[in-house]
PDB file of C-alpha atoms in Angstrom:
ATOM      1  CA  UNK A   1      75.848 133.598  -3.896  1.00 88.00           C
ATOM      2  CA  UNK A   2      78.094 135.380  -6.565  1.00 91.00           C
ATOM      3  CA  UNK A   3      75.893 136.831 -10.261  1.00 94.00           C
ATOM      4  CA  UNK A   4      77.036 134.381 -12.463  1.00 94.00           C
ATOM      5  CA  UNK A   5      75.453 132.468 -15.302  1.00 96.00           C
ATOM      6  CA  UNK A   6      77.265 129.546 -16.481  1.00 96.00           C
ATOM      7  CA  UNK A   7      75.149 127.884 -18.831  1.00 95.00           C
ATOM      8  CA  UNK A   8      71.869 129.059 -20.726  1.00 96.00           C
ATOM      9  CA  UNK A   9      69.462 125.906 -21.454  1.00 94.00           C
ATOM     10  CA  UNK A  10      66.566 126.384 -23.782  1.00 93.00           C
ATOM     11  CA  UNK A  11      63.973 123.276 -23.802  1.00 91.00           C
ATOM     12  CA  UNK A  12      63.464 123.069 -27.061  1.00 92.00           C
ATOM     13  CA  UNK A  13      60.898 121.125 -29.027  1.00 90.00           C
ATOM     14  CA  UNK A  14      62.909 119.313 -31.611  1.00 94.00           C
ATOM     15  CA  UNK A  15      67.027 118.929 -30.891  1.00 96.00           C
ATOM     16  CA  UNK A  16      67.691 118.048 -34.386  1.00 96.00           C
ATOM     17  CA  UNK A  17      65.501 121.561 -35.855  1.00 95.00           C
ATOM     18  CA  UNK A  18      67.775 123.713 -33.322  1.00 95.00           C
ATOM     19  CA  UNK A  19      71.057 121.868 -34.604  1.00 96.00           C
ATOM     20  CA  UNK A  20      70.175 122.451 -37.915  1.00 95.00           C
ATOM     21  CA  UNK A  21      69.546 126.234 -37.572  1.00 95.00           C
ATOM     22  CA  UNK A  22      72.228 127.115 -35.249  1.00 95.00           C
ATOM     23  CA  UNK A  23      74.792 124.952 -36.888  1.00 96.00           C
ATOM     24  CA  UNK A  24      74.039 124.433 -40.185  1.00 94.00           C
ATOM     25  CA  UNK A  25      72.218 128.170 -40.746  1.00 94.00           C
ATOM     26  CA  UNK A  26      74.234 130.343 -38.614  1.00 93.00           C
ATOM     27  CA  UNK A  27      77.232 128.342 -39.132  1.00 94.00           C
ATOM     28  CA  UNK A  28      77.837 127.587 -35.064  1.00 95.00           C
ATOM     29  CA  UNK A  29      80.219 125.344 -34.210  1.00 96.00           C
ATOM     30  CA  UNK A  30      78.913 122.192 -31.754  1.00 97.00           C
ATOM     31  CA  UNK A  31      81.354 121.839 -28.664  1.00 95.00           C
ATOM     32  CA  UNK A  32      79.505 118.662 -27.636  1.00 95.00           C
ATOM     33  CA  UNK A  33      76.527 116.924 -28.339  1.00 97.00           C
ATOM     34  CA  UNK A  34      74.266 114.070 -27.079  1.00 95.00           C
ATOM     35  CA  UNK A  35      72.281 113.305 -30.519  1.00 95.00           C
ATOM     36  CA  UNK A  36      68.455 114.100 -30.304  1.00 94.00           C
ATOM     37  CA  UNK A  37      68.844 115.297 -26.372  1.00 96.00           C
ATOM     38  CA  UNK A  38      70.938 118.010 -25.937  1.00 96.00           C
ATOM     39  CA  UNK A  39      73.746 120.309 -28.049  1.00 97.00           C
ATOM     40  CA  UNK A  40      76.250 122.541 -26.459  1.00 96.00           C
ATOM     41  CA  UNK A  41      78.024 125.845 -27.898  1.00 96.00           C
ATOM     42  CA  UNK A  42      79.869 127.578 -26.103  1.00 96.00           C
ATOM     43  CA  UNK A  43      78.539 131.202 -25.878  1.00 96.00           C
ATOM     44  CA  UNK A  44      81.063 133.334 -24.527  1.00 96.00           C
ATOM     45  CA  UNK A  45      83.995 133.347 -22.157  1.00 95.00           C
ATOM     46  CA  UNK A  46      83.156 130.472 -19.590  1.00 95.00           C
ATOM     47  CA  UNK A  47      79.774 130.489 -21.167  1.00 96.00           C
ATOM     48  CA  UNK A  48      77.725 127.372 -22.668  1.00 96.00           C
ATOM     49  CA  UNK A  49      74.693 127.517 -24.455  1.00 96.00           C
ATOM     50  CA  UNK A  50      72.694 124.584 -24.561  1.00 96.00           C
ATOM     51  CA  UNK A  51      69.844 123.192 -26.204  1.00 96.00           C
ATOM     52  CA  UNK A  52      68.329 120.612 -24.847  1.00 94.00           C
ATOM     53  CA  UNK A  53      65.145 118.658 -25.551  1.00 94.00           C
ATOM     54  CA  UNK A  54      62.428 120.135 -23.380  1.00 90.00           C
ATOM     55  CA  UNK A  55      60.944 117.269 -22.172  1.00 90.00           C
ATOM     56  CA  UNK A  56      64.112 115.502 -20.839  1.00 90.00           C
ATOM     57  CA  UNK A  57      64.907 118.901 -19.368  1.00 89.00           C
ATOM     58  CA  UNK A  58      61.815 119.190 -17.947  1.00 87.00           C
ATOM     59  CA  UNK A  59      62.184 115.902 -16.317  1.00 86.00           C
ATOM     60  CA  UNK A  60      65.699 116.410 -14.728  1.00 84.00           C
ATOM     61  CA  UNK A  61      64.042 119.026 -13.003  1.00 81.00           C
ATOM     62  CA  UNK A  62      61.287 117.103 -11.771  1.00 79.00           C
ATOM     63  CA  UNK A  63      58.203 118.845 -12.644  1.00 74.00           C
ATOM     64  CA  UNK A  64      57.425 121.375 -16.007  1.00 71.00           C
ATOM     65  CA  UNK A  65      57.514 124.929 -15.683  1.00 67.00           C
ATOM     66  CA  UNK A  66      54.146 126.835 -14.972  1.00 64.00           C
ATOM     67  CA  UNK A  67      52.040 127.835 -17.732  1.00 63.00           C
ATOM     68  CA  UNK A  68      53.891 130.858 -19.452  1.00 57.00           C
ATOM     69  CA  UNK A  69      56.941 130.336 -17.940  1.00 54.00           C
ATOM     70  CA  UNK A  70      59.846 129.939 -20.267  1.00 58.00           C
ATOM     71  CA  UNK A  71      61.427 126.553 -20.396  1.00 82.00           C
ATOM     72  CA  UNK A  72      64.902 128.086 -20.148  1.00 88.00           C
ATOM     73  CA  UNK A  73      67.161 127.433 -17.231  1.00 92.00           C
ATOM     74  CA  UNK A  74      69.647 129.716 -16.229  1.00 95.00           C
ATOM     75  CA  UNK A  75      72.837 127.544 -14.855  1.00 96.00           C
ATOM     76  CA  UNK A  76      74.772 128.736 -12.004  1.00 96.00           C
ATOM     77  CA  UNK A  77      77.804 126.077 -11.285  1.00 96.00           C
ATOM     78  CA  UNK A  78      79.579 125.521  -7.742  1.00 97.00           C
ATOM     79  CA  UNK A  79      82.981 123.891  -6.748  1.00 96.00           C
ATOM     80  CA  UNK A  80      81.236 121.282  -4.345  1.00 97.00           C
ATOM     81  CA  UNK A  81      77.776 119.392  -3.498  1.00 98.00           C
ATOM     82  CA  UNK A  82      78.099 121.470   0.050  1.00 98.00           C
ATOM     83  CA  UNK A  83      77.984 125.141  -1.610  1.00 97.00           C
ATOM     84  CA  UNK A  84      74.894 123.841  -3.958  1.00 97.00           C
ATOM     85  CA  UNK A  85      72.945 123.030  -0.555  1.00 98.00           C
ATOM     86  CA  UNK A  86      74.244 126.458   0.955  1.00 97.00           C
ATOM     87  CA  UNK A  87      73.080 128.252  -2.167  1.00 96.00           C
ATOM     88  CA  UNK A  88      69.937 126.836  -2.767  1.00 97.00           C
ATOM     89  CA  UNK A  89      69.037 127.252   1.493  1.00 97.00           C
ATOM     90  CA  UNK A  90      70.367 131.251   0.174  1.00 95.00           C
ATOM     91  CA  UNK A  91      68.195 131.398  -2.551  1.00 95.00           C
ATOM     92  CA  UNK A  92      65.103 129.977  -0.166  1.00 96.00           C
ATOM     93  CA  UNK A  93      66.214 132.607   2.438  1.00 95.00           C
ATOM     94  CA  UNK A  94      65.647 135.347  -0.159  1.00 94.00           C
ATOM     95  CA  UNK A  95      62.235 133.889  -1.085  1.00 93.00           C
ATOM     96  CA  UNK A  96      63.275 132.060  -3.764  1.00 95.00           C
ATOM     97  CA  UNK A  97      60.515 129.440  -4.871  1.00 94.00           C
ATOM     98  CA  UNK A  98      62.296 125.937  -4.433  1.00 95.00           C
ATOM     99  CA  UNK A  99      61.242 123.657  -7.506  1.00 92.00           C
ATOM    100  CA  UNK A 100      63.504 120.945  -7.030  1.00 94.00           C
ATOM    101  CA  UNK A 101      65.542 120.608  -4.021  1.00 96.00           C
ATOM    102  CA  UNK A 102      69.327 119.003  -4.988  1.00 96.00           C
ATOM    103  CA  UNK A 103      70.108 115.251  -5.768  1.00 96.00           C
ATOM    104  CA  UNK A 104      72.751 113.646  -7.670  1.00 96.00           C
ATOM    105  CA  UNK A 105      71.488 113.143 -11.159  1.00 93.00           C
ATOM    106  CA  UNK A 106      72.029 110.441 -13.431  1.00 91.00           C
ATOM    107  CA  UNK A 107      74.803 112.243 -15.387  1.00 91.00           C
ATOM    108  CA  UNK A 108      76.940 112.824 -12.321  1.00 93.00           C
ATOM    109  CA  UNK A 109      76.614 116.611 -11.399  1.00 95.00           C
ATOM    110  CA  UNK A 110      74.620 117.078  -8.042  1.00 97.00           C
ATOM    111  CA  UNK A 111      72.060 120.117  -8.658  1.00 96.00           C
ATOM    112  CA  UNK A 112      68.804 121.947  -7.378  1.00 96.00           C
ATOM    113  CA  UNK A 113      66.691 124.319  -9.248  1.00 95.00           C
ATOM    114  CA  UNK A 114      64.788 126.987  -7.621  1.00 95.00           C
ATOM    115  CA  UNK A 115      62.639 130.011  -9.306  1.00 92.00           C
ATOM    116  CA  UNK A 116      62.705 133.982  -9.149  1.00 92.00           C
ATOM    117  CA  UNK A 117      59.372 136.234  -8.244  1.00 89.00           C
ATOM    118  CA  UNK A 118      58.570 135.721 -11.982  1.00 84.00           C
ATOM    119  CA  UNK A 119      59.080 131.599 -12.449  1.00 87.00           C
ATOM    120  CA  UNK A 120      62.312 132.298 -14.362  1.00 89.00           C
ATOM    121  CA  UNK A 121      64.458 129.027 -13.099  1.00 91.00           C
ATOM    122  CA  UNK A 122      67.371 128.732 -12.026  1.00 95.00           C
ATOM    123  CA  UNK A 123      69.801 125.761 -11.749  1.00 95.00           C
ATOM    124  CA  UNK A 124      72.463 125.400  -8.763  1.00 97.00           C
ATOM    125  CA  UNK A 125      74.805 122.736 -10.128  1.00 96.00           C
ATOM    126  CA  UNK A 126      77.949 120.728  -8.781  1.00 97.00           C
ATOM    127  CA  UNK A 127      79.207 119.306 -12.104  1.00 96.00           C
ATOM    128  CA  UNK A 128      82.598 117.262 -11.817  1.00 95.00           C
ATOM    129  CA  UNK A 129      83.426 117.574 -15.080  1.00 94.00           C
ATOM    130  CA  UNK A 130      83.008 121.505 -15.996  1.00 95.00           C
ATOM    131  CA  UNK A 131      86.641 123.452 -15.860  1.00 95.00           C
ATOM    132  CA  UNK A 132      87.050 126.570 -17.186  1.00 95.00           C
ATOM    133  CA  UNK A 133      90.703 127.837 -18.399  1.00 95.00           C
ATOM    134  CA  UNK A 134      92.300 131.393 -18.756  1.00 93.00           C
ATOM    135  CA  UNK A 135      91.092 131.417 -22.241  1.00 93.00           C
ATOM    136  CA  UNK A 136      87.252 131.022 -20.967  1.00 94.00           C
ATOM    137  CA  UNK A 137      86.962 127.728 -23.039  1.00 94.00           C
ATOM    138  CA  UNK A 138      85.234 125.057 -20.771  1.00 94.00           C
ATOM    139  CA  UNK A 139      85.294 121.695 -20.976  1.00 93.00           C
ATOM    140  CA  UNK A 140      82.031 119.217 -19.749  1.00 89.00           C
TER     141      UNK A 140
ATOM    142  CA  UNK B   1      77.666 135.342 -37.438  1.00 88.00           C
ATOM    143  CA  UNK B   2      79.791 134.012 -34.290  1.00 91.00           C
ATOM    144  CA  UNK B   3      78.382 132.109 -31.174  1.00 94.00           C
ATOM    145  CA  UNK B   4      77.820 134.533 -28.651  1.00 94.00           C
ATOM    146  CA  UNK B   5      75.669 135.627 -26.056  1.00 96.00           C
ATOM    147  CA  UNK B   6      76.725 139.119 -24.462  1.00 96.00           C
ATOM    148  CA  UNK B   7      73.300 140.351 -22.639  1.00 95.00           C
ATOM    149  CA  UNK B   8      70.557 137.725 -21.538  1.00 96.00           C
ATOM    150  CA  UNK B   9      67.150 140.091 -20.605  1.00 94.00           C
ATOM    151  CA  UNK B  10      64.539 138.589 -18.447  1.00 93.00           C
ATOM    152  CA  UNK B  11      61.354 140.061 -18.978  1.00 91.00           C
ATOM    153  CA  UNK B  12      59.827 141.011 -15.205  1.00 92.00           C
ATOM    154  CA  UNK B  13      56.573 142.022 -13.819  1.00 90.00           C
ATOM    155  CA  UNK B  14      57.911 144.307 -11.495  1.00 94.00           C
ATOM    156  CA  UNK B  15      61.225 145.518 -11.109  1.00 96.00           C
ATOM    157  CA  UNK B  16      61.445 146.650  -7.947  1.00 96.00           C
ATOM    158  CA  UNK B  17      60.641 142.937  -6.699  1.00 95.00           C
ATOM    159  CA  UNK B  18      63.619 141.260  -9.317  1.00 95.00           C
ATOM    160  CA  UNK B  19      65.542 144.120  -7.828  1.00 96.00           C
ATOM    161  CA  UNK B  20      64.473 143.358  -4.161  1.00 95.00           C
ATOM    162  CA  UNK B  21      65.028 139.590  -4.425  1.00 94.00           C
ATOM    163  CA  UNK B  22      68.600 139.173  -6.730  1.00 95.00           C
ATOM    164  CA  UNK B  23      70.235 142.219  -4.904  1.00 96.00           C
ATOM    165  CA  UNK B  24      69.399 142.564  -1.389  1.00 94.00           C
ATOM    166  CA  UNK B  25      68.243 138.811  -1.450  1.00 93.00           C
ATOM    167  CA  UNK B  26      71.143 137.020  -2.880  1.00 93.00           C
ATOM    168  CA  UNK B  27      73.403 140.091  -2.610  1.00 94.00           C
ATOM    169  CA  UNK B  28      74.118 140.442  -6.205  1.00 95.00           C
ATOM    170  CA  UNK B  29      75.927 143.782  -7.006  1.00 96.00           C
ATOM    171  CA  UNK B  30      73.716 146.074  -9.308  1.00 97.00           C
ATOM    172  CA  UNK B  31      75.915 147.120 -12.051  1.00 95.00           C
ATOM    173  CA  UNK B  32      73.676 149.919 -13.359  1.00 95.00           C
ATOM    174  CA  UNK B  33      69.786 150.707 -13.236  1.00 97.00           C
ATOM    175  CA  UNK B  34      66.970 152.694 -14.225  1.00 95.00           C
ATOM    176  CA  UNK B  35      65.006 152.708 -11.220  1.00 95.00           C
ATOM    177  CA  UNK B  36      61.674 151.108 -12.332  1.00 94.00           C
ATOM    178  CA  UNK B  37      62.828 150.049 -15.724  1.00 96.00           C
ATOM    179  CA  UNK B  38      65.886 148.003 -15.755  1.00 96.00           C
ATOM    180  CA  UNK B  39      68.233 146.475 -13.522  1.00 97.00           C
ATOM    181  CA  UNK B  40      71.726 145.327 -15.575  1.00 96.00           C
ATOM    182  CA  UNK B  41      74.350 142.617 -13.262  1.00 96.00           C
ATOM    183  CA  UNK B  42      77.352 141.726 -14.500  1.00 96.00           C
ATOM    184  CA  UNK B  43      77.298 137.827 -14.751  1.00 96.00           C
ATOM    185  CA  UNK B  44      79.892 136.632 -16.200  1.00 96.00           C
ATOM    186  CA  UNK B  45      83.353 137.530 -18.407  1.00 95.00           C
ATOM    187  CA  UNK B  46      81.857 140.232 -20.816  1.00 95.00           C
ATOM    188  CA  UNK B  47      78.172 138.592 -19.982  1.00 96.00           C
ATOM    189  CA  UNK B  48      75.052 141.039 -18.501  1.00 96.00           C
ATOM    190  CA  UNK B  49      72.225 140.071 -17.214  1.00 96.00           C
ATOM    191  CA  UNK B  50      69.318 142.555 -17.500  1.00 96.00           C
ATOM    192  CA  UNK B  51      65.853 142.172 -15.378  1.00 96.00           C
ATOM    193  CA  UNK B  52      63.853 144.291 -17.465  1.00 94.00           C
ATOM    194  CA  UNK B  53      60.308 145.857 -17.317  1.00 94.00           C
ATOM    195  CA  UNK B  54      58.406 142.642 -19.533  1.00 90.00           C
ATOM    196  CA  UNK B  55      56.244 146.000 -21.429  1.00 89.00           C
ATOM    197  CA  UNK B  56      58.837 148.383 -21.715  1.00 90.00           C
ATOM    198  CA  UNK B  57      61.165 144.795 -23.254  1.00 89.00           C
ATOM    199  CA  UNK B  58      58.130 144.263 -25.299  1.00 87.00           C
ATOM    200  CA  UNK B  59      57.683 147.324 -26.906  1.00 86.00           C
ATOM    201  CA  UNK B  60      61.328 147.811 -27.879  1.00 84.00           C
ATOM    202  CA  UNK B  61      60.875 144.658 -30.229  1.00 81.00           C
ATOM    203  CA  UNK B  62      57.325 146.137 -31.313  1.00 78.00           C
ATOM    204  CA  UNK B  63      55.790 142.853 -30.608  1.00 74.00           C
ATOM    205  CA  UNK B  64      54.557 140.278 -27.455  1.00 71.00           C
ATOM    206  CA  UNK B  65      56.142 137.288 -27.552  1.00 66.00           C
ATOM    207  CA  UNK B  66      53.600 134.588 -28.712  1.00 63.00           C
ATOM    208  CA  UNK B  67      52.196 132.882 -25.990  1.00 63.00           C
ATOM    209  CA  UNK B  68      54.517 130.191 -24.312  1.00 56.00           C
ATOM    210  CA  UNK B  69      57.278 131.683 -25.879  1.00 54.00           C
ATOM    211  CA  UNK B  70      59.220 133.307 -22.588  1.00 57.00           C
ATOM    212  CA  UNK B  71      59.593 136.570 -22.490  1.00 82.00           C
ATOM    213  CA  UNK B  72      63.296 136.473 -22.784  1.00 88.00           C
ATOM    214  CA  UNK B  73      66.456 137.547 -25.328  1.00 92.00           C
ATOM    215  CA  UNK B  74      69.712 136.391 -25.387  1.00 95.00           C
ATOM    216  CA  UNK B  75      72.034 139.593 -27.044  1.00 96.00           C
ATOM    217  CA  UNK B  76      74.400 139.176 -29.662  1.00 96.00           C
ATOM    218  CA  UNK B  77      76.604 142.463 -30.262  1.00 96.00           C
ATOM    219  CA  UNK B  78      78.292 143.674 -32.723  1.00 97.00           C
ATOM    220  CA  UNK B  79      80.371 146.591 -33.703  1.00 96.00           C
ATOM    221  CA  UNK B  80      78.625 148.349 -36.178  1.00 97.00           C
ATOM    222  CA  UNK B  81      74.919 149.118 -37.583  1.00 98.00           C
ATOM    223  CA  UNK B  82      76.228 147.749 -40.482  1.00 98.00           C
ATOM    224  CA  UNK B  83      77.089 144.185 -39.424  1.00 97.00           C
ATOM    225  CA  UNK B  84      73.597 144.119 -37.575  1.00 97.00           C
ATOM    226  CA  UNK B  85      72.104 144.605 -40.953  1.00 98.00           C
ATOM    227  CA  UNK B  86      74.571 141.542 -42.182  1.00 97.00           C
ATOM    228  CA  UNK B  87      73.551 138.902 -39.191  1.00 96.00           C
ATOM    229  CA  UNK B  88      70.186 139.831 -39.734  1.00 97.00           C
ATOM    230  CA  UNK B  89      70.058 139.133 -42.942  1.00 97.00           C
ATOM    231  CA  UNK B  90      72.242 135.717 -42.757  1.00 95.00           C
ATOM    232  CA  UNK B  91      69.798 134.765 -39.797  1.00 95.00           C
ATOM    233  CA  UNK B  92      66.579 135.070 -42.016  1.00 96.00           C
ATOM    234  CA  UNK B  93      68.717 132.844 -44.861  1.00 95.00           C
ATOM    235  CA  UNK B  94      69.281 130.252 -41.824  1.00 94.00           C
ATOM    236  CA  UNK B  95      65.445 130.513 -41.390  1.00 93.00           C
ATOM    237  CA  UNK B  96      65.138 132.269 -38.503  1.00 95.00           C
ATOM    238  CA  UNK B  97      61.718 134.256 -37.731  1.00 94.00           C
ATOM    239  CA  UNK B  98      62.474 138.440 -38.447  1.00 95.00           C
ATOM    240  CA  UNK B  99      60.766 139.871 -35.233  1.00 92.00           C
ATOM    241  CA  UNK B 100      61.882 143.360 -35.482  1.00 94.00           C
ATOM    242  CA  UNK B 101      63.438 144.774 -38.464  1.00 95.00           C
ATOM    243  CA  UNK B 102      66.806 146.782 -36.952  1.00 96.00           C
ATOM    244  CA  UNK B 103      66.265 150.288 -36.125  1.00 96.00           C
ATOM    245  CA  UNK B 104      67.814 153.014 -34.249  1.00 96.00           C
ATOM    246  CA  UNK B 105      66.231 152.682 -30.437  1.00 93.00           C
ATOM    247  CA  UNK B 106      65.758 155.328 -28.600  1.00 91.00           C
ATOM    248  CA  UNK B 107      68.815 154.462 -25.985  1.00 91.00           C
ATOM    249  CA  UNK B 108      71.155 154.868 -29.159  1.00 93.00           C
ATOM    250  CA  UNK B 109      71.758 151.681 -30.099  1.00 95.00           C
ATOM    251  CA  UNK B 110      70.636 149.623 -32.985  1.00 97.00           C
ATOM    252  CA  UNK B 111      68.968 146.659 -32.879  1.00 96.00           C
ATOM    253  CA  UNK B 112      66.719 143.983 -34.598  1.00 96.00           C
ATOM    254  CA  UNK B 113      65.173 140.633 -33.370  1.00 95.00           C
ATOM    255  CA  UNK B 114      64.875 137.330 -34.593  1.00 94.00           C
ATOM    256  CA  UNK B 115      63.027 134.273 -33.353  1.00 92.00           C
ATOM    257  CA  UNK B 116      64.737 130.593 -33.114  1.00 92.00           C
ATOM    258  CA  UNK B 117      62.444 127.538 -34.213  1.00 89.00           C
ATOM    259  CA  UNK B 118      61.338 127.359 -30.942  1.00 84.00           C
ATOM    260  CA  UNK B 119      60.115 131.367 -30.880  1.00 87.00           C
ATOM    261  CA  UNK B 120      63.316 131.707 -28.556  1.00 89.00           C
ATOM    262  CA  UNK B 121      64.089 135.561 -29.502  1.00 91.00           C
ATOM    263  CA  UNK B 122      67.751 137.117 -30.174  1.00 95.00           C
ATOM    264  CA  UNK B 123      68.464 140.496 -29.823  1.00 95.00           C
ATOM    265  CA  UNK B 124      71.426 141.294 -32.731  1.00 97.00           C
ATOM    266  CA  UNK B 125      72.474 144.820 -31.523  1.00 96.00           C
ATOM    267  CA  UNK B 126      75.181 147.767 -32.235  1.00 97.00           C
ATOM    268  CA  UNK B 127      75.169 149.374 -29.033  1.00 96.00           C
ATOM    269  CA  UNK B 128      77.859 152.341 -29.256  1.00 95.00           C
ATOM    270  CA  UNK B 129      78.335 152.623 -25.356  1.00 94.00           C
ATOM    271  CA  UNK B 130      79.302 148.811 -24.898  1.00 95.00           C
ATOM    272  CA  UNK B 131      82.756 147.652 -24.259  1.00 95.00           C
ATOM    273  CA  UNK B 132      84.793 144.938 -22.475  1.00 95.00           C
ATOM    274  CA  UNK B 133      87.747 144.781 -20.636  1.00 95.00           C
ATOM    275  CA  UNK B 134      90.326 142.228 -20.721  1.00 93.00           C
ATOM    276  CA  UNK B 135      89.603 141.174 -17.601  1.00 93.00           C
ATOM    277  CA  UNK B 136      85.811 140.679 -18.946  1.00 94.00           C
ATOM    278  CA  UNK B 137      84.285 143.649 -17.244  1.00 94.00           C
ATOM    279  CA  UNK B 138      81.562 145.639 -19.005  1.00 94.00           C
ATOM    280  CA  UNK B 139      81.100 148.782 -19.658  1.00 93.00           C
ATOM    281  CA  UNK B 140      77.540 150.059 -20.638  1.00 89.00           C
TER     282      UNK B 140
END
């Protein structure tokens, strides 16, 4: 498995109070958006911030995170369902707490989530759509 | 104040375990460390991601994170102490809880700390020893 973060989720409580600050107050510009579930910025060079209703994220994932651990998934994205089973059997290997093992979900990608020694989660994601160019802009 | 995430910390209970699992677990390269205090990886184009002692993360931003708020920060640098002062000040406008007041840290940079609506935490920092490459690598 390579380091690399892709896309930072945080659940948030209310999509519409997180659009408002980001865009509106700091002025961010919205690369995509689902209205009410989810916003996307892009962050950095190949790098998508996301905010995304906690409760639907919660859901995709199957089960909410523990008690004082952060609804925030860290995104790690793969060229094929194959390499997200191979990573997330990786991730198990090196004691990785599985909290979702991978399915297709509704929106198309194909993705598992498993957690670190301190709950932080992690998503291993096939998503057809996601391309990054030379520039670092991606496209979902 | 652009979108952009250059450092993501996760706040860990032990770092020796983070260390133990990410790089002789998943075989992530360790960029640089502080045995016992901080692990940085390089995980992304110009993106770090930091496993960091959850006191010692703490105590730099003076306080805990509220209860079910994760102890996490996404980093936003900048090139001067003097446009840390700027984005803090446009962040509180945008209505964004002030942490941390900036101040010089002991490590040499400067930094301050603002809370989303959702208690998420940013880190808005002049650190004097960062720099990327064109090819996105990181110096720090």
């Amino acid at each position: 498995m390579q380091p690399r973060v892709d896309l930072i989720s945080l659940g948030v409580r209310s999509v519409e109070a997180s659009r408002s600050f980001y865009a509106d107050g700091l002025g961010w510009r919205i690369h995509r958006e689902v209205p009410g579930e989810v916003v996307f910025i892009q962050a950095n060079h190949g790098l998508i911030l996301s905010l995304w209703d906690a409760a639907r994220m919660q859901a995709e994932a199957g089960t909410s995170a523990p008690a004082g651990v952060p609804c925030i998934t860290l995104s790690h994205n793969l060229a094929s369902t194959a390499e997200v089973d191979w990573v997330m059997a990786e991730a198990e290997a090196a004691g990785a707490t599985i909290v979702a093992a991978p399915k297709t979900q509704p929106w198309g990608g194909y993705t598992g989530y498993f957690a670190d020694p301190d709950g932080f989660r992690w998503e291993v994601a096939y998503n057809p759509t996601w391309a990054v160019d030379d520039a670092g802009r991606v496209s979902l």
